[in-house]
Coordinates of C-alpha atoms (C1' of nucleotides) in Angstrom, one line a residue:
Chain I
X13 CA 7.1 22.2 11.4
X14 CA 3.6 20.7 12.2
X15 CA 1.7 18.5 11.0
X16 CA -1.6 16.4 11.8
X17 CA -3.6 13.4 11.5
X18 CA -7.4 13.9 11.6
X19 CA -9.4 10.9 11.6
X20 CA -13.3 10.9 12.3
X21 CA -13.8 7.9 14.5
X22 CA -16.6 6.9 12.6
X23 CA -15.2 3.0 12.5
X24 CA -12.2 1.5 11.9
X25 CA -9.1 2.8 10.4
X26 CA -9.3 2.7 6.6
X27 CA -5.7 1.9 5.0
X28 CA -6.0 4.7 2.9
X29 CA -6.3 6.8 6.2
X30 CA -3.5 5.1 7.7
X31 CA -1.3 5.8 4.3
X32 CA -2.4 9.6 4.8
X33 CA -1.3 9.5 8.6
X34 CA 2.1 7.6 7.6
X35 CA 3.0 10.6 5.1
X36 CA 2.2 13.1 7.5
X37 CA 3.9 11.3 10.0
X38 CA 6.9 10.4 8.0
X39 CA 7.4 14.3 7.2
X40 CA 7.2 15.4 10.3
X41 CA 9.3 12.8 11.9
X42 CA 12.2 13.2 9.3
X43 CA 12.3 16.5 9.6
X44 CA 12.2 17.1 13.5
X45 CA 8.5 18.2 13.8
X46 CA 5.7 17.5 15.4
X47 CA 2.9 15.4 15.1
X48 CA -0.2 15.7 16.1
X49 CA -3.1 13.4 16.2
X50 CA -6.9 15.4 16.5
X51 CA -10.2 13.6 16.5
X52 CA -12.6 15.2 14.0
X53 CA -15.9 14.0 16.0
X54 CA -18.1 17.0 14.8
X55 CA -20.2 14.3 13.3
X56 CA -21.8 13.0 16.8
X57 CA -24.2 10.5 15.3
X58 CA -21.7 8.7 14.0
X59 CA -18.6 8.7 16.0
X60 CA -17.7 6.4 18.7
X61 CA -15.3 6.2 21.7
X62 CA -14.7 2.9 20.6
X63 CA -13.5 4.1 17.2
X64 CA -11.2 6.6 18.9
X65 CA -9.6 3.6 21.0
X66 CA -9.1 1.2 17.5
X67 CA -7.5 3.7 15.8
X68 CA -5.2 4.9 18.1
X69 CA -4.5 1.5 18.8
X70 CA -3.9 0.9 15.1
X71 CA -1.6 3.5 14.8
X72 CA 0.6 2.6 17.8
X73 CA 0.7 -1.0 15.8
X74 CA 2.3 0.9 12.6
X75 CA 4.6 2.9 14.8
X76 CA 3.5 6.1 14.3
X77 CA 3.7 7.7 17.5
X78 CA 2.2 11.5 18.0
X79 CA 3.5 14.5 20.2
X80 CA 0.3 15.8 21.0
X81 CA -3.6 14.2 20.7
X82 CA -6.7 13.4 23.0
X83 CA -5.0 11.0 25.1
X84 CA -1.4 13.1 25.8
X85 CA -2.9 16.4 25.9
X86 CA -0.5 19.1 24.2
X87 CA 0.2 22.9 24.6
X88 CA -3.1 23.3 21.7
X89 CA -5.6 21.3 23.2
X90 CA -8.2 20.3 23.4
X91 CA -7.5 17.8 20.2
X92 CA -11.3 16.5 20.2
X93 CA -13.5 18.8 17.7
X94 CA -16.4 18.3 20.2
X95 CA -14.5 19.7 23.0
X96 CA -13.8 23.1 20.8
X97 CA -17.2 23.7 19.6
X98 CA -17.2 27.2 21.2
X99 CA -14.1 28.1 19.5
X100 CA -15.7 27.6 16.2
X101 CA -19.0 29.5 17.1
X102 CA -16.5 32.6 18.0
X103 CA -14.7 32.3 15.0
X104 CA -17.9 32.3 12.8
X105 CA -19.2 35.4 15.1
X106 CA -16.3 37.1 14.5
X107 CA -16.6 36.9 10.4
X108 CA -20.0 37.3 11.1
X109 CA -19.2 40.9 12.6
X110 CA -16.7 41.6 10.3
X111 CA -19.1 41.2 7.2
X112 CA -17.1 38.2 5.9
X113 CA -20.0 35.9 6.7
X114 CA -23.8 36.5 6.7
X115 CA -26.9 34.5 8.3
X116 CA -28.9 32.6 6.5
X117 CA -31.8 30.3 7.3
X118 CA -32.8 29.2 3.6
X119 CA -33.0 25.7 2.8
X120 CA -30.1 24.0 0.6
X121 CA -30.0 25.1 -2.7
X122 CA -32.4 27.7 -2.7
X123 CA -31.8 31.2 -4.0
X124 CA -32.3 33.2 -1.3
X125 CA -31.1 37.2 -0.6
X126 CA -29.6 36.6 2.5
X127 CA -26.3 37.9 1.4
X128 CA -27.6 41.1 1.0
X129 CA -28.6 41.2 4.5
X130 CA -31.9 40.1 4.3
X131 CA -32.1 36.8 6.3
X132 CA -35.2 34.5 5.8
X133 CA -37.0 33.6 8.7
X134 CA -36.3 30.1 10.6
X135 CA -33.0 28.8 12.1
X136 CA -30.1 30.8 11.1
X137 CA -27.2 29.4 9.9
X138 CA -23.7 31.2 9.2
X139 CA -22.4 31.1 5.4
X140 CA -19.3 32.8 4.5
X141 CA -19.1 35.4 1.7
X142 CA -17.3 34.3 -1.1
X143 CA -16.0 37.2 -2.9
X144 CA -15.1 37.4 -6.6
X145 CA -11.6 36.6 -7.8
X146 CA -9.3 33.7 -8.1
X147 CA -8.0 31.8 -5.4
X148 CA -4.4 29.4 -6.3
X149 CA -2.1 27.9 -4.3
X150 CA 0.8 25.8 -4.8
X151 CA 0.1 22.1 -3.9
X152 CA 3.8 20.6 -2.7
X153 CA 2.2 17.4 -4.8
X154 CA 0.4 18.6 -7.7
X155 CA 1.9 21.8 -8.4
X156 CA -0.2 25.0 -9.3
X157 CA -3.8 24.8 -8.9
X158 CA -6.1 27.5 -9.4
X159 CA -10.2 28.0 -8.9
X160 CA -12.2 31.1 -10.0
X161 CA -14.2 32.0 -6.9
X162 CA -17.0 32.1 -9.3
X163 CA -17.4 28.2 -8.9
X164 CA -17.4 28.3 -5.0
X165 CA -20.5 28.9 -3.1
X166 CA -21.2 30.7 -0.2
X167 CA -20.6 27.6 2.0
X168 CA -22.0 27.3 5.6
X169 CA -19.8 27.6 8.4
X170 CA -22.0 27.0 11.5
X171 CA -25.2 25.1 11.3
X172 CA -28.4 26.5 12.5
X173 CA -27.8 24.3 15.4
X174 CA -25.0 26.2 16.4
X175 CA -22.0 23.4 15.4
X176 CA -19.4 23.9 13.0
X177 CA -19.0 22.3 9.4
X178 CA -16.1 20.8 8.6
X179 CA -14.3 23.5 6.6
X180 CA -14.9 26.1 9.7
X181 CA -13.6 23.4 12.2
X182 CA -10.7 22.1 10.1
X183 CA -9.3 25.7 9.6
X184 CA -9.8 27.2 12.8
X185 CA -8.1 23.9 14.6
X186 CA -5.3 24.2 11.9
X187 CA -4.8 27.8 13.1
X188 CA -4.9 27.5 16.1
X189 CA -2.8 24.2 16.4
X190 CA -0.5 26.3 14.4
X191 CA -0.3 23.5 11.4
X192 CA 2.0 24.3 9.0
X193 CA 1.8 21.5 6.4
X194 CA -1.5 19.6 5.3
X195 CA -1.2 16.5 3.7
X196 CA -4.4 14.7 2.6
X197 CA -6.0 12.6 0.0
X198 CA -6.7 13.9 -3.4
X199 CA -10.2 14.3 -2.6
X200 CA -10.0 17.7 -0.8
X201 CA -8.6 19.2 -3.8
X202 CA -11.7 20.9 -4.3
X203 CA -12.3 21.9 -0.9
X204 CA -8.9 23.7 -0.5
X205 CA -9.9 27.1 -2.1
X206 CA -12.7 27.2 0.3
X207 CA -10.3 26.6 3.4
X208 CA -7.7 29.1 1.6
X209 CA -10.7 31.9 1.6
X210 CA -11.2 31.1 5.0
X211 CA -7.7 31.6 6.5
X212 CA -7.3 34.6 4.7
X213 CA -10.6 36.1 6.1
X214 CA -9.0 35.3 9.5
X215 CA -6.0 36.8 8.6
X216 CA -4.2 33.6 8.6
X217 CA -1.3 32.4 6.1
X218 CA -2.9 28.9 4.6
X219 CA -0.3 26.0 5.2
X220 CA 1.5 24.0 2.9
X221 CA -0.9 21.9 1.2
X222 CA 0.1 18.5 -0.6
X223 CA -2.6 16.5 -2.0
X224 CA -1.7 12.5 -2.2
X225 CA -3.1 10.7 -4.9
X226 CA -6.2 8.3 -3.8
X227 CA -5.5 4.4 -3.3
X228 CA -8.1 2.6 -5.4
X229 CA -9.5 -0.8 -6.2
X230 CA -7.7 -3.4 -8.7
X231 CA -10.5 -2.1 -10.8
X232 CA -9.7 1.6 -10.3
X233 CA -12.8 2.5 -8.2
X234 CA -12.4 3.9 -5.0
X235 CA -11.1 1.3 -2.5
X236 CA -14.6 -0.3 -0.7
X237 CA -15.5 -3.2 1.2
X238 CA -16.1 -5.0 -2.0
X239 CA -12.3 -4.8 -2.9
X240 CA -11.5 -6.9 0.3
X241 CA -10.1 -5.9 3.7
X242 CA -10.5 -2.0 4.0
X243 CA -9.7 -2.2 8.0
X244 CA -6.2 -2.0 8.8
X245 CA -6.6 -4.1 11.9
X246 CA -7.5 -6.9 9.4
X247 CA -4.6 -7.0 7.9
X248 CA -3.1 -7.4 11.4
X249 CA -5.1 -10.6 12.2
X250 CA -4.0 -11.9 8.4
X251 CA -0.6 -12.1 9.7
X252 CA 1.0 -8.8 8.2
X253 CA 3.7 -7.1 9.9
X254 CA 3.5 -3.0 10.5
X255 CA 6.8 -2.7 8.8
X256 CA 5.6 -4.4 5.5
X257 CA 2.3 -1.9 5.4
X258 CA 4.7 0.7 6.1
X259 CA 7.0 0.0 3.2
X260 CA 3.7 -0.8 1.1
X261 CA 2.5 2.6 1.9
X262 CA 5.1 4.3 1.1
X263 CA 6.1 2.5 -2.2
X264 CA 2.2 3.0 -3.3
X265 CA 2.7 6.7 -4.5
X266 CA 6.1 7.3 -3.7
X267 CA 9.4 5.9 -4.5
X268 CA 13.2 6.5 -3.2
X269 CA 15.0 6.0 -6.5
X270 CA 14.3 3.5 -9.6
X271 CA 15.2 0.5 -7.7
X272 CA 14.9 0.5 -3.9
X273 CA 12.0 -1.6 -3.2
X274 CA 12.6 -3.2 0.3
X275 CA 13.1 -0.3 2.8
X276 CA 12.8 -0.1 6.8
X277 CA 11.8 2.9 8.9
X278 CA 15.1 4.1 8.8
X279 CA 15.5 4.4 5.4
X280 CA 12.0 6.1 5.2
X281 CA 12.6 8.2 7.5
X282 CA 16.0 9.3 5.9
X283 CA 14.6 9.9 2.3
X284 CA 11.0 10.5 2.5
X285 CA 10.2 14.0 0.7
X286 CA 6.8 15.6 -0.8
X287 CA 8.6 16.1 -4.3
X288 CA 8.6 12.4 -5.1
X289 CA 5.5 11.1 -4.4
X290 CA 3.6 10.4 -7.7
X291 CA 0.2 12.1 -8.9
X292 CA -1.4 8.9 -10.0
X293 CA -3.7 6.9 -7.9
X294 CA -2.5 3.8 -6.7
X295 CA -4.0 0.3 -6.9
X296 CA -4.1 -1.7 -3.7
X297 CA -2.2 -4.7 -4.8
X298 CA -2.6 -7.7 -2.3
X299 CA -0.3 -9.8 -4.5
X300 CA 2.6 -7.3 -3.9
X301 CA 2.0 -6.6 -0.3
X302 CA 1.9 -10.1 0.5
X303 CA 5.3 -10.6 -1.1
X304 CA 6.3 -7.5 0.7
X305 CA 5.7 -8.9 3.8
X306 CA 7.2 -11.9 3.1
X307 CA 10.4 -10.3 2.4
X308 CA 10.1 -8.4 5.9
X309 CA 9.5 -11.8 7.7
X310 CA 13.1 -12.8 6.4
X311 CA 14.5 -10.0 7.7
X312 CA 13.2 -10.2 11.2
X313 CA 15.9 -12.1 13.6
X314 CA 14.8 -15.3 14.9
X315 CA 13.5 -14.6 18.2
X316 CA 11.7 -11.2 17.5
X317 CA 9.8 -13.7 14.6
X318 CA 8.9 -16.1 17.3
X319 CA 7.4 -13.6 19.6
X320 CA 5.5 -12.1 16.5
X321 CA 4.4 -15.5 15.7
X322 CA 2.9 -16.4 19.3
X323 CA -0.4 -14.8 19.1
X324 CA -0.7 -16.8 16.0
X325 CA 0.4 -20.0 17.3
X326 CA -1.9 -19.5 20.6
X327 CA -4.9 -18.5 18.4
X328 CA -4.4 -21.9 16.6
X329 CA -4.6 -23.8 19.8
X330 CA -0.9 -25.1 19.3
X331 CA 0.5 -23.6 22.4
X332 CA -0.7 -21.3 25.4
X333 CA 0.3 -18.3 26.0
X334 CA 3.8 -17.3 27.8
X335 CA 4.8 -21.1 28.0
X336 CA 8.5 -21.3 28.1
X337 CA 9.0 -24.5 26.6
X338 CA 6.5 -24.2 23.5
X339 CA 8.3 -20.6 22.9
X340 CA 11.7 -22.5 22.9
X341 CA 10.5 -24.7 20.4
X342 CA 8.9 -22.0 18.4
X343 CA 12.5 -20.3 18.5
X344 CA 14.4 -23.4 17.1
X345 CA 11.6 -23.8 14.6
X346 CA 11.8 -20.4 12.9
X347 CA 14.9 -20.8 10.9
X348 CA 13.1 -23.7 9.4
X349 CA 9.8 -21.6 8.2
X350 CA 11.2 -18.1 8.0
X351 CA 11.6 -18.4 4.1
X352 CA 8.7 -20.2 3.7
X353 CA 5.9 -17.9 5.1
X354 CA 4.5 -14.7 3.5
X355 CA 2.2 -14.4 6.4
X356 CA 2.6 -14.8 10.4
X357 CA -0.5 -16.4 10.1
X358 CA 0.7 -19.1 7.7
X359 CA 3.1 -20.7 10.8
X360 CA 1.0 -22.8 12.7
X361 CA -0.4 -25.1 9.7
X362 CA 3.5 -25.4 9.0
X363 CA 4.5 -26.2 12.6
X364 CA 1.5 -28.0 14.2
X365 CA 3.5 -31.4 13.7
X366 CA 6.0 -30.1 16.2
X367 CA 3.6 -29.2 18.5
X368 CA 0.8 -32.4 18.4
X369 CA 0.5 -35.7 17.3
X370 CA -0.3 -36.2 13.7
X371 CA -1.1 -38.4 11.3
X372 CA -1.0 -38.6 7.6
X373 CA -3.0 -36.7 5.6
X374 CA -5.2 -39.0 3.7
X375 CA -4.7 -37.4 0.4
X376 CA -1.5 -38.5 0.5
X377 CA -1.5 -42.2 1.2
X378 CA -0.1 -43.1 -2.0
X379 CA 3.2 -42.2 -1.1
X380 CA 3.6 -44.8 1.2
X381 CA 1.8 -47.7 -1.0
X382 CA 4.1 -50.3 -1.9
X383 CA 7.3 -52.2 -1.3
X384 CA 9.6 -49.5 -1.4
X385 CA 7.9 -47.0 0.8
X386 CA 7.4 -49.8 3.2
X387 CA 11.0 -50.8 2.9
X388 CA 12.3 -47.4 3.5
X389 CA 10.3 -46.8 6.7
X390 CA 11.3 -49.9 8.1
X391 CA 15.2 -48.9 7.5
X392 CA 14.8 -45.8 8.3
X393 CA 13.4 -46.4 11.9
X394 CA 16.4 -49.2 12.5
X395 CA 18.9 -46.6 11.5
X396 CA 17.9 -43.7 13.3
X397 CA 17.2 -45.8 16.8
X398 CA 20.7 -46.0 17.1
X399 CA 21.6 -42.4 16.2
X400 CA 23.0 -40.4 18.9
X401 CA 22.8 -37.3 19.1
X402 CA 20.1 -36.9 17.3
X403 CA 20.6 -33.9 15.3
X404 CA 19.7 -33.1 11.9
X405 CA 23.5 -33.4 10.1
X406 CA 23.7 -36.8 11.5
X407 CA 20.1 -37.4 10.6
X408 CA 20.7 -36.5 7.1
X409 CA 23.8 -38.7 7.1
X410 CA 22.3 -41.8 7.9
X411 CA 19.3 -41.4 5.6
X412 CA 21.2 -40.2 2.6
X413 CA 23.3 -43.1 3.4
X414 CA 20.3 -45.4 3.3
X415 CA 18.7 -44.1 0.0
X416 CA 21.9 -44.8 -1.7
X417 CA 22.3 -48.2 -0.4
X418 CA 18.8 -48.9 -1.6
X419 CA 19.6 -47.6 -4.9
X420 CA 16.7 -44.9 -4.2
X421 CA 16.4 -41.5 -5.0
X422 CA 16.4 -39.0 -2.0
X423 CA 13.0 -37.5 -3.2
X424 CA 11.5 -41.2 -3.2
X425 CA 13.3 -42.1 0.2
X426 CA 12.4 -38.9 1.8
X427 CA 8.8 -38.4 1.1
X428 CA 7.2 -41.7 2.9
X429 CA 9.5 -40.1 5.9
X430 CA 8.0 -36.8 5.5
X431 CA 4.3 -38.0 5.6
X432 CA 5.4 -40.2 8.7
X433 CA 6.9 -37.6 10.7
X434 CA 4.8 -34.2 9.4
X435 CA 1.9 -35.5 8.9
X436 CA 2.0 -34.0 5.1
X437 CA 4.3 -34.2 1.9
X438 CA 4.7 -30.5 2.1
X439 CA 6.7 -29.6 5.5
X440 CA 9.6 -27.8 6.5
X441 CA 12.8 -29.4 6.0
X442 CA 13.2 -32.8 6.6
X443 CA 16.0 -33.7 8.9
X444 CA 15.5 -30.3 10.9
X445 CA 12.2 -31.0 11.6
X446 CA 13.2 -34.7 12.8
X447 CA 15.7 -33.0 15.3
X448 CA 12.7 -30.9 16.8
X449 CA 10.3 -33.6 16.5
X450 CA 12.8 -35.3 18.8
X451 CA 14.1 -38.8 18.6
X452 CA 11.4 -40.5 20.5
X453 CA 8.5 -39.2 18.9
X454 CA 9.9 -39.7 15.5
X455 CA 10.6 -43.4 15.8
X456 CA 6.9 -43.3 17.3
X457 CA 5.4 -41.8 14.2
X458 CA 7.6 -43.9 11.9
X459 CA 6.5 -47.0 13.4
X460 CA 3.1 -46.3 13.1
X461 CA 3.0 -45.1 9.3
X462 CA 5.4 -48.6 8.8
X463 CA 2.3 -50.4 10.3
X464 CA 0.1 -48.4 8.3
X465 CA 1.9 -49.3 5.2
X466 CA 1.8 -52.9 5.8
X467 CA -1.9 -52.7 6.1
X468 CA -2.0 -50.6 2.8
X469 CA -0.1 -53.5 1.3
Chain O
rG17 C1' -24.1 19.9 -15.8
rG18 C1' -20.0 23.3 -14.0
rC19 C1' -15.3 23.4 -11.7
rG20 C1' -10.4 20.5 -10.9
rC21 C1' -6.8 16.6 -10.9
rA22 C1' -4.9 12.6 -13.3
rU23 C1' -3.2 9.7 -17.8
rU24 C1' 4.3 5.1 -18.6
rA25 C1' 3.5 -3.2 -19.7
rG26 C1' -2.3 -6.3 -15.4
rU27 C1' 0.1 -3.8 -11.2
rC28 C1' 3.6 -0.3 -8.1
rU29 C1' 6.7 3.0 -10.3
rA30 C1' 12.1 5.2 -12.6
rG31 C1' 12.3 9.0 -16.1
rU32 C1' 13.4 16.3 -12.1
rU33 C1' 16.4 21.8 -16.6
rG34 C1' 13.8 17.6 -24.3
rG35 C1' 19.1 14.2 -26.7
rC36 C1' 23.4 8.8 -22.7
rC37 C1' 15.7 5.7 -23.1
rU38 C1' 16.7 0.8 -28.9
rA39 C1' 12.0 3.4 -21.7
rG40 C1' 15.1 1.2 -16.2
rG41 C1' 13.7 -1.5 -11.3
rA42 C1' 9.9 -4.0 -8.4
rC43 C1' 5.2 -7.4 -8.1
rG44 C1' 2.3 -11.1 -10.9
rC45 C1' 3.0 -14.3 -15.4
rC46 C1' 6.2 -18.2 -18.1
rG47 C1' 10.9 -21.3 -18.6
rC48 C1' 15.5 -22.8 -16.9
rC49 C1' 19.1 -23.7 -12.6
rC50 C1' 19.9 -25.1 -7.3
rU51 C1' 16.7 -29.2 -4.8
rC52 C1' 14.4 -34.0 0.9
rU53 C1' 8.8 -31.6 -0.3
rC54 C1' 7.3 -26.4 -0.3
rA55 C1' 9.9 -22.0 -0.4
rA56 C1' 13.9 -18.8 -0.5
rG57 C1' 17.5 -17.7 -4.0
rG58 C1' 20.0 -17.5 -9.2
rC59 C1' 19.7 -17.0 -14.7
rG60 C1' 16.6 -15.9 -18.7
rG61 C1' 11.9 -14.5 -21.1
rA62 C1' 7.0 -12.7 -22.5
rG63 C1' 4.6 -7.8 -21.6
rA64 C1' 4.7 -0.4 -22.8
rU65 C1' 4.0 2.3 -30.5
rC66 C1' 4.8 6.5 -22.6
rG67 C1' -4.3 7.6 -23.3
rC68 C1' -5.4 9.4 -28.5
rG69 C1' -5.0 13.5 -32.1
rG70 C1' -2.3 17.8 -33.8
rG71 C1' 2.2 21.2 -33.2
rU72 C1' 7.1 23.4 -31.3
rU73 C1' 11.8 21.4 -32.4
rC74 C1' 17.7 18.8 -36.0
rG75 C1' 15.5 15.3 -31.9
rA76 C1' 9.6 14.6 -27.1
rA77 C1' 7.6 9.7 -22.4
rU78 C1' 9.6 14.5 -21.3
rC79 C1' 7.4 21.9 -23.6
rC80 C1' 2.2 24.0 -26.5
rC81 C1' -3.2 22.8 -27.8
rG82 C1' -7.3 20.2 -28.6
rC83 C1' -9.8 15.4 -27.8
rA84 C1' -11.1 10.9 -24.8
rU85 C1' -11.3 8.4 -20.2
rG86 C1' -11.1 7.7 -15.1
rC87 C1' -11.6 10.2 -10.4
rG88 C1' -12.7 14.4 -7.3
rC89 C1' -15.6 18.6 -5.4
rU90 C1' -20.2 20.7 -6.4
rA91 C1' -24.5 19.2 1.4
rC92 C1' -26.6 23.0 7.4
rC93 C1' -21.2 14.8 5.5
rA94 C1' -16.3 14.6 6.7

RNA sequence: GGCGCAUUAGUCUAGUUGGCCUAGGACGCCGCCCUCUCAAGGCGGAGAUCGCGGGUUCGAAUCCCGCAUGCGCUACCA
């Protein structure tokens, strides 16, 4: 079984394309087949080298590895269409000789007699001769589909400048690369009969075609920039995990059963099959993706999560790359936030108080106004000062005891302390946070806010 | 216009050969519980006459026909 992903490098990797890549990869890998990366850069004016690199990086990030491709080579190369132009030309000329194609120099849309062997003047393109009849195929996802050939025009194979069109290039490539299964977007359904005709003209059997439903925006329209982010790389920047992206992609148009939602790569590989792919277009739902990302974050083990968080902490200026002490602190803090973040990018804001000094957010100053908060701050400072070791369970014991003795509700007693230690009314759990901040810094922050509370009256 | 494909709650879907579906799960939404904040978690709730209209059948989300809507293709773009 040989499958390929064939992006055209005209820009970033689109999330829709990434999903197509995933389905191809899943089928190839789950069947022990071969996965090929082929670059469709026949549109020279729009294709760039940077885009090729970016697409490969995105695929690697998702964990979709390929056995053959432009960078790793392979027995069926080259894997870039611009390097295969002579192959296409030979194929077109072969068809010409067999009378299955003809030269035509007419402008598009113009009715012409070239088909009958009376080519017009000017630069000549090579057109495929579509014979009468019906072209049908059994789509692995959509089921049986058929077209009357009268609805298919004689399409161009080779442009008058000698370059191949998409139809010629894909078919020739898929034939010469021995591709057995083509999974692609449903927007290609109408292209399929042309390509099947080409396969037959070349004396080859068409591969298995599987057209997957398109991904659309929340309004049901094709996904575009105005729906939000469509570049896969943006999702990495936003703090999404590749595990979550893959899980979400997989479930957007496929299901394992009636209830399994969170799945890892292994489960996907063990269960993926074309016959459980849905036929309806799927709406891209950021909400669900984000929830799913949170689920995958919770399932990561601590050191792994810390490592993935590092670039975001560095980016926020909270630590420098590779700093051992900071990493240790981060690793200790991970259990406090793993259930509190849905995106990796949310961590810096939640953990900033561990890495730099803080002052209470101005919008929460009312928490320390009045007599009770002031007494809490004073009393907590006293009790914590003598605490040894400065560990969360002991801190909790001390502070709960304090609240009880003072006749205060835990909430009322702890919120002023939270504001003092973390600078915010929302934070990771207080006692554990205090332990990580450390005794000295904790006391310093409490004293400072105690003084502030006195000023506020 | 022609051709093709699709159509289960706001969203993703289960439903493979018609009866166990008084349509299951998940996101989101609402409420309660837990609780040091925020989350996470637990429990419960609202939300779908299975696009519409005809058939076939004792019985249809599941089969047939028509219609509507959406999307795709109809390029010397991919």
